[in-house]
Amino acid sequence: MSKKKPLFKPPYNIKDVSVLFGIVALFLILAAILGNDLFGTFQENVNFGLLNNY
């Protein structure tokens, strides 16, 4: 057998991974804040008590 590759060799540059992780984290935080605001607006505009009176 020729040379074996190390099992846990880091395949990517850690700076690239950390920048990508930061971008994804910021996107998820902004999406959560925006989604929460939009759902709050939806709850204020829809009367859920009328939906159960069939």
XYZ file of N, CA, C and O in Angstrom:
216
model
N 0.838 -1.183 0.000
C 0.000 0.000 0.000
C 0.883 1.246 0.000
O 1.907 1.273 0.653
N 0.385 2.217 -0.721
C 1.131 3.474 -0.731
C 0.755 4.290 0.500
O 0.104 3.807 1.412
N 1.118 5.506 0.456
C 0.915 6.400 1.589
C -0.571 6.513 1.960
O -1.418 6.745 1.110
N -0.890 6.359 3.232
C -2.279 6.517 3.694
C -2.553 7.980 4.013
O -1.714 8.674 4.542
N -3.770 8.398 3.684
C -4.176 9.756 4.032
C -4.595 9.794 5.493
O -5.188 8.848 5.992
N -4.326 10.895 6.181
C -4.828 11.023 7.552
C -6.353 11.093 7.562
O -6.962 11.682 6.664
N -6.955 10.480 8.555
C -8.413 10.366 8.617
C -9.091 11.711 8.882
O -10.120 12.020 8.312
N -8.520 12.528 9.744
C -9.156 13.781 10.143
C -8.387 14.994 9.642
O -8.199 15.961 10.346
N -7.966 14.966 8.415
C -7.264 16.103 7.835
C -8.275 17.201 7.512
O -9.299 16.940 6.891
N -8.017 18.425 7.940
C -8.964 19.499 7.625
C -8.939 19.810 6.131
O -7.916 20.232 5.602
N -10.060 19.628 5.465
C -10.058 19.827 4.016
C -10.208 21.281 3.593
O -9.950 21.606 2.458
N -10.649 22.161 4.506
C -10.911 23.549 4.134
C -10.126 24.492 5.025
O -9.736 24.156 6.135
N -9.958 25.689 4.534
C -9.312 26.728 5.326
C -10.282 27.183 6.416
O -11.452 27.444 6.141
N -9.803 27.273 7.642
C -10.684 27.587 8.771
C -11.261 29.000 8.654
O -12.381 29.261 9.099
N -10.545 29.914 8.028
C -11.077 31.273 7.857
C -12.260 31.276 6.900
O -13.248 31.976 7.131
N -12.178 30.499 5.831
C -13.299 30.421 4.890
C -14.536 29.835 5.563
O -15.649 30.318 5.363
N -14.331 28.813 6.359
C -15.456 28.170 7.041
C -16.068 29.117 8.070
O -17.287 29.210 8.188
N -15.248 29.855 8.791
C -15.784 30.758 9.809
C -16.543 31.920 9.170
O -17.563 32.355 9.691
N -16.062 32.420 8.028
C -16.778 33.493 7.336
C -18.120 32.979 6.825
O -19.155 33.639 6.973
N -18.124 31.798 6.242
C -19.379 31.218 5.752
C -20.353 30.968 6.901
O -21.550 31.251 6.796
N -19.849 30.455 8.022
C -20.688 30.232 9.193
C -21.273 31.543 9.702
O -22.453 31.612 10.078
N -20.478 32.605 9.716
C -20.966 33.906 10.160
C -22.058 34.451 9.259
O -23.047 35.000 9.737
N -21.886 34.291 7.941
C -22.902 34.763 7.001
C -24.214 34.004 7.204
O -25.288 34.593 7.256
N -24.124 32.683 7.359
C -25.323 31.866 7.560
C -25.987 32.216 8.889
O -27.207 32.324 8.977
N -25.193 32.431 9.935
C -25.752 32.779 11.243
C -26.472 34.120 11.189
O -27.577 34.262 11.739
N -25.884 35.113 10.528
C -26.547 36.415 10.411
C -27.839 36.312 9.608
O -28.852 36.923 9.970
N -27.811 35.531 8.541
C -29.024 35.345 7.746
C -30.128 34.697 8.576
O -31.283 35.121 8.527
N -29.789 33.671 9.359
C -30.800 32.994 10.175
C -31.346 33.905 11.265
O -32.544 33.876 11.566
N -30.497 34.730 11.861
C -30.958 35.656 12.895
C -31.906 36.695 12.293
O -32.974 36.975 12.847
N -31.526 37.243 11.132
C -32.400 38.227 10.483
C -33.712 37.592 10.041
O -34.783 38.208 10.172
N -33.660 36.367 9.537
C -34.889 35.689 9.117
C -35.791 35.412 10.319
O -37.015 35.533 10.219
N -35.208 35.065 11.462
C -36.013 34.805 12.660
C -36.680 36.087 13.161
O -37.853 36.084 13.535
N -35.943 37.186 13.149
C -36.521 38.457 13.611
C -37.628 38.915 12.670
O -38.716 39.307 13.111
N -37.374 38.859 11.370
C -38.373 39.275 10.397
C -39.602 38.362 10.445
O -40.741 38.836 10.399
N -39.388 37.056 10.561
C -40.504 36.116 10.635
C -41.338 36.329 11.879
O -42.568 36.241 11.839
N -40.686 36.630 12.987
C -41.410 36.874 14.227
C -42.260 38.144 14.109
O -43.413 38.170 14.555
N -41.714 39.173 13.503
C -42.475 40.407 13.320
C -43.663 40.188 12.392
O -44.765 40.686 12.647
N -43.447 39.459 11.299
C -44.542 39.221 10.361
C -45.628 38.352 10.985
O -46.811 38.575 10.751
N -45.239 37.371 11.787
C -46.242 36.532 12.436
C -47.010 37.319 13.487
O -48.211 37.114 13.665
N -46.345 38.233 14.169
C -47.039 39.090 15.129
C -48.056 39.969 14.443
O -49.176 40.159 14.938
N -47.703 40.510 13.275
C -48.648 41.307 12.499
C -49.822 40.464 12.040
O -50.978 40.906 12.065
N -49.536 39.231 11.618
C -50.595 38.322 11.201
C -51.549 38.020 12.351
O -52.769 38.013 12.182
N -51.018 37.801 13.543
C -51.868 37.514 14.703
C -52.737 38.709 15.075
O -53.866 38.543 15.524
N -52.225 39.907 14.911
C -53.008 41.094 15.242
C -54.141 41.314 14.246
O -55.187 41.847 14.600
N -53.947 40.916 12.996
C -54.932 41.204 11.957
C -55.968 40.105 11.770
O -56.990 40.339 11.124
N -55.743 38.927 12.302
C -56.688 37.818 12.133
C -57.282 37.491 13.501
O -56.564 37.293 14.470
N -58.602 37.444 13.557
C -59.276 37.105 14.807
C -59.460 35.592 14.857
O -60.317 35.029 14.177
N -58.627 34.921 15.645
C -58.667 33.459 15.711
C -59.892 32.954 16.471
O -60.243 31.793 16.343
N -60.551 33.780 17.255
C -61.763 33.376 17.943
C -62.913 33.116 17.011
O -63.799 32.302 17.304
N -62.930 33.778 15.857
C -64.012 33.570 14.899
C -63.832 32.281 14.102
O -64.781 31.816 13.485
N -62.635 31.707 14.093
C -62.390 30.530 13.294
C -63.002 29.263 13.905
O -63.216 28.278 13.207
N -63.305 29.275 15.206
C -63.827 28.088 15.886
C -65.344 28.092 16.030
O -65.906 27.216 16.664
N -66.033 29.076 15.478
C -67.485 29.200 15.676
C -68.278 28.628 14.507
O -69.196 29.266 13.999
N -67.988 27.457 14.069
C -68.725 26.863 12.943
C -69.931 26.088 13.425
O -69.942 25.289 14.239
